[in-house]
Amino acid sequence: MDNIAKGIPHMSLDIDEEAVVENATTIREKQGHSCCGGCCDVRRAVIIICIINIVGNTINMLLSATTKSMAHGIANGIATFDDDMFNSQAADQSVQTLDSELNSFMIIEFARIVAAGLAMLGAFTFNKYLVAINVISLLVMYASMGGIIVGLLINGLFLYPHVFLILYIHNGIMTKENYPYERQSCCCVPPV
């Protein structure tokens, strides 16, 4: 006796292959390349570079503030020791010039800290425009370095992951949804 005669619903073994393929969880291969000698993905590299930039620029600002304070102390010392050998007016003029240059430098460093912070936020939120702000900052710094080879090399290496992250976000390779397939780290990241 067949199942229909017994009142058991008929079950078909026909499978809609298109529906299965459409609903299946696909395992996707990593499309983006590794950065830093295979150590990490470009998103993670941008975050690390932004942290390095923020720390370095903060140290530069603190050193500038310390230099300003020392220069004022020296100028005050010269003014109180005014003698024929020392010209307190020249010292005051030198301190004012140094003050002006250090203030400009500190403003630039603060702007670079903001740019790195925005780029880090952009990397966390997959926003290519926020990452591009730090690219502009690095390019301006790169252009102002002149002939300093080491500085040019470091800025070039810092630009590399930023540019690729922007391209990967733009092309849909790095998104919140597919980042688990793209993430990579030589430490700290369990396998997918």
Short mmCIF file of C-alpha atoms in Angstrom, two decimals:
data_model
loop_
_atom_site.label_atom_id
_atom_site.label_comp_id
_atom_site.label_asym_id
_atom_site.label_seq_id
_atom_site.Cartn_x
_atom_site.Cartn_y
_atom_site.Cartn_z
CA MET A 1 0.00 0.00 0.00
CA ASP A 2 1.43 3.36 -0.91
CA ASN A 3 1.67 6.40 1.36
CA ILE A 4 -1.10 8.34 -0.39
CA ALA A 5 -3.59 5.55 0.29
CA LYS A 6 -2.61 5.52 4.00
CA GLY A 7 -3.26 9.27 4.29
CA ILE A 8 0.40 10.20 4.67
CA PRO A 9 1.24 13.30 2.72
CA HIS A 10 3.29 12.75 -0.39
CA MET A 11 6.87 13.96 -0.07
CA SER A 12 8.81 14.75 -3.17
CA LEU A 13 12.53 14.40 -3.38
CA ASP A 14 12.71 16.89 -6.20
CA ILE A 15 15.13 19.65 -5.18
CA ASP A 16 15.04 23.11 -6.62
CA GLU A 17 18.78 23.49 -7.16
CA GLU A 18 18.59 27.21 -7.91
CA ALA A 19 16.84 27.90 -4.58
CA VAL A 20 19.44 25.87 -2.69
CA VAL A 21 22.33 27.72 -4.33
CA GLU A 22 20.61 31.06 -3.71
CA ASN A 23 19.97 30.35 -0.01
CA ALA A 24 23.18 28.52 0.77
CA THR A 25 25.83 30.10 2.92
CA THR A 26 28.75 30.49 0.62
CA ILE A 27 32.27 30.33 1.86
CA ARG A 28 34.12 33.10 0.15
CA GLU A 29 37.83 33.32 -0.42
CA LYS A 30 39.79 36.37 0.72
CA GLN A 31 39.86 38.92 -2.11
CA GLY A 32 42.00 41.67 -0.58
CA HIS A 33 45.71 41.22 -0.19
CA SER A 34 47.76 41.10 2.97
CA CYS A 35 49.70 44.06 4.23
CA CYS A 36 52.93 44.43 6.20
CA GLY A 37 54.55 41.27 4.84
CA GLY A 38 51.43 39.16 5.28
CA CYS A 39 50.94 40.21 8.88
CA CYS A 40 47.50 41.79 8.59
CA ASP A 41 44.74 43.07 6.34
CA VAL A 42 44.75 46.69 5.14
CA ARG A 43 41.96 47.76 7.50
CA ARG A 44 43.91 46.57 10.51
CA ALA A 45 47.08 48.19 9.09
CA VAL A 46 45.31 51.56 8.75
CA ILE A 47 44.13 51.36 12.37
CA ILE A 48 47.66 50.54 13.57
CA ILE A 49 49.19 53.34 11.48
CA CYS A 50 46.63 55.83 12.80
CA ILE A 51 47.50 54.86 16.37
CA ILE A 52 51.20 55.36 15.57
CA ASN A 53 50.40 58.77 14.00
CA ILE A 54 48.33 59.89 16.97
CA VAL A 55 50.99 58.85 19.50
CA GLY A 56 53.84 60.34 17.44
CA ASN A 57 52.08 63.64 16.82
CA THR A 58 51.07 63.91 20.49
CA ILE A 59 54.72 63.42 21.48
CA ASN A 60 55.72 66.11 18.95
CA MET A 61 53.20 68.52 20.47
CA LEU A 62 54.47 67.82 24.00
CA LEU A 63 58.08 68.34 22.88
CA SER A 64 57.09 71.62 21.21
CA ALA A 65 55.38 72.83 24.38
CA THR A 66 58.46 71.87 26.38
CA THR A 67 60.72 73.70 23.92
CA LYS A 68 58.55 76.82 24.19
CA SER A 69 58.72 76.70 27.97
CA MET A 70 62.50 76.26 27.94
CA ALA A 71 62.94 79.12 25.46
CA HIS A 72 60.89 81.45 27.66
CA GLY A 73 62.94 80.40 30.69
CA ILE A 74 66.19 81.11 28.88
CA ALA A 75 64.91 84.48 27.63
CA ASN A 76 63.82 85.43 31.15
CA GLY A 77 67.20 84.41 32.47
CA ILE A 78 68.95 86.55 29.88
CA ALA A 79 66.70 89.50 30.66
CA THR A 80 67.55 89.33 34.37
CA PHE A 81 71.26 88.87 33.65
CA ASP A 82 71.29 91.75 31.16
CA ASP A 83 74.89 92.56 30.54
CA ASP A 84 76.90 94.00 27.70
CA MET A 85 77.52 90.46 26.41
CA PHE A 86 73.83 89.64 26.08
CA ASN A 87 71.20 91.55 24.22
CA SER A 88 67.84 90.89 25.89
CA GLN A 89 65.92 92.50 23.02
CA ALA A 90 67.49 90.08 20.53
CA ALA A 91 66.66 87.19 22.86
CA ASP A 92 63.04 88.36 23.13
CA GLN A 93 62.80 88.62 19.34
CA SER A 94 64.25 85.11 18.96
CA VAL A 95 61.78 83.71 21.48
CA GLN A 96 58.86 85.42 19.71
CA THR A 97 59.98 83.94 16.37
CA LEU A 98 60.38 80.50 17.95
CA ASP A 99 56.97 80.86 19.62
CA SER A 100 55.33 81.65 16.31
CA GLU A 101 56.97 78.71 14.54
CA LEU A 102 56.20 76.27 17.35
CA ASN A 103 52.58 77.44 17.51
CA SER A 104 52.23 76.78 13.77
CA PHE A 105 53.88 73.39 14.19
CA MET A 106 51.57 72.47 17.07
CA ILE A 107 48.49 73.46 15.05
CA ILE A 108 49.66 71.25 12.18
CA GLU A 109 50.35 68.36 14.56
CA PHE A 110 46.89 68.75 16.10
CA ALA A 111 45.32 68.71 12.62
CA ARG A 112 47.26 65.51 11.85
CA ILE A 113 45.98 63.94 15.09
CA VAL A 114 42.41 64.80 14.07
CA ALA A 115 43.00 63.41 10.55
CA ALA A 116 44.41 60.15 11.95
CA GLY A 117 41.51 59.88 14.39
CA LEU A 118 38.98 60.37 11.60
CA ALA A 119 40.78 57.80 9.43
CA MET A 120 40.70 55.30 12.29
CA LEU A 121 36.97 55.95 12.68
CA GLY A 122 36.63 55.47 8.92
CA ALA A 123 38.45 52.14 9.11
CA PHE A 124 36.19 50.98 11.95
CA THR A 125 33.02 52.07 10.12
CA PHE A 126 34.19 51.22 6.56
CA ASN A 127 33.89 54.86 5.46
CA LYS A 128 36.31 55.58 2.61
CA TYR A 129 35.86 59.36 2.88
CA LEU A 130 37.07 59.47 6.47
CA VAL A 131 40.09 57.34 5.55
CA ALA A 132 40.79 59.72 2.65
CA ILE A 133 41.20 62.63 5.10
CA ASN A 134 44.37 61.02 6.46
CA VAL A 135 45.58 60.29 2.92
CA ILE A 136 45.37 64.04 2.22
CA SER A 137 47.17 64.77 5.49
CA LEU A 138 49.93 62.30 4.62
CA LEU A 139 50.25 63.71 1.08
CA VAL A 140 50.58 67.25 2.42
CA MET A 141 53.23 66.05 4.86
CA TYR A 142 54.90 64.11 2.02
CA ALA A 143 54.99 67.22 -0.17
CA SER A 144 56.47 69.34 2.61
CA MET A 145 59.28 66.89 3.42
CA GLY A 146 61.45 68.00 0.53
CA GLY A 147 64.51 65.82 0.20
CA ILE A 148 64.31 63.85 3.43
CA ILE A 149 64.46 60.30 2.06
CA VAL A 150 63.58 58.49 5.30
CA GLY A 151 60.52 60.70 5.88
CA LEU A 152 59.35 60.20 2.31
CA LEU A 153 59.77 56.43 2.64
CA ILE A 154 57.83 56.28 5.92
CA ASN A 155 54.97 58.43 4.58
CA GLY A 156 54.87 56.29 1.44
CA LEU A 157 54.59 53.15 3.54
CA PHE A 158 51.86 54.79 5.62
CA LEU A 159 49.94 55.78 2.47
CA TYR A 160 49.94 52.27 1.01
CA PRO A 161 47.33 50.60 3.27
CA HIS A 162 45.16 53.74 3.32
CA VAL A 163 44.90 53.80 -0.47
CA PHE A 164 44.13 50.08 -0.69
CA LEU A 165 41.51 50.29 2.09
CA ILE A 166 39.77 53.10 0.21
CA LEU A 167 39.81 51.02 -2.99
CA TYR A 168 38.56 47.89 -1.19
CA ILE A 169 35.74 49.77 0.51
CA HIS A 170 34.81 51.42 -2.80
CA ASN A 171 34.81 48.08 -4.65
CA GLY A 172 32.84 46.27 -1.93
CA ILE A 173 35.72 43.99 -0.96
CA MET A 174 35.87 45.41 2.59
CA THR A 175 32.43 45.85 4.13
CA LYS A 176 30.93 45.06 7.53
CA GLU A 177 29.27 42.02 6.01
CA ASN A 178 32.30 40.47 4.36
CA TYR A 179 35.09 41.63 6.68
CA PRO A 180 35.14 38.26 8.47
CA TYR A 181 36.42 36.77 5.19
CA GLU A 182 39.00 39.54 4.73
CA ARG A 183 40.36 39.89 8.25
CA GLN A 184 43.86 38.71 8.83
CA SER A 185 46.42 39.10 11.56
CA CYS A 186 49.61 37.32 12.49
CA CYS A 187 48.21 37.32 16.03
CA CYS A 188 45.00 38.09 17.87
CA VAL A 189 42.55 36.78 15.25
CA PRO A 190 41.06 33.29 15.39
CA PRO A 191 40.65 31.52 12.04
CA VAL A 192 37.33 32.01 10.23
#
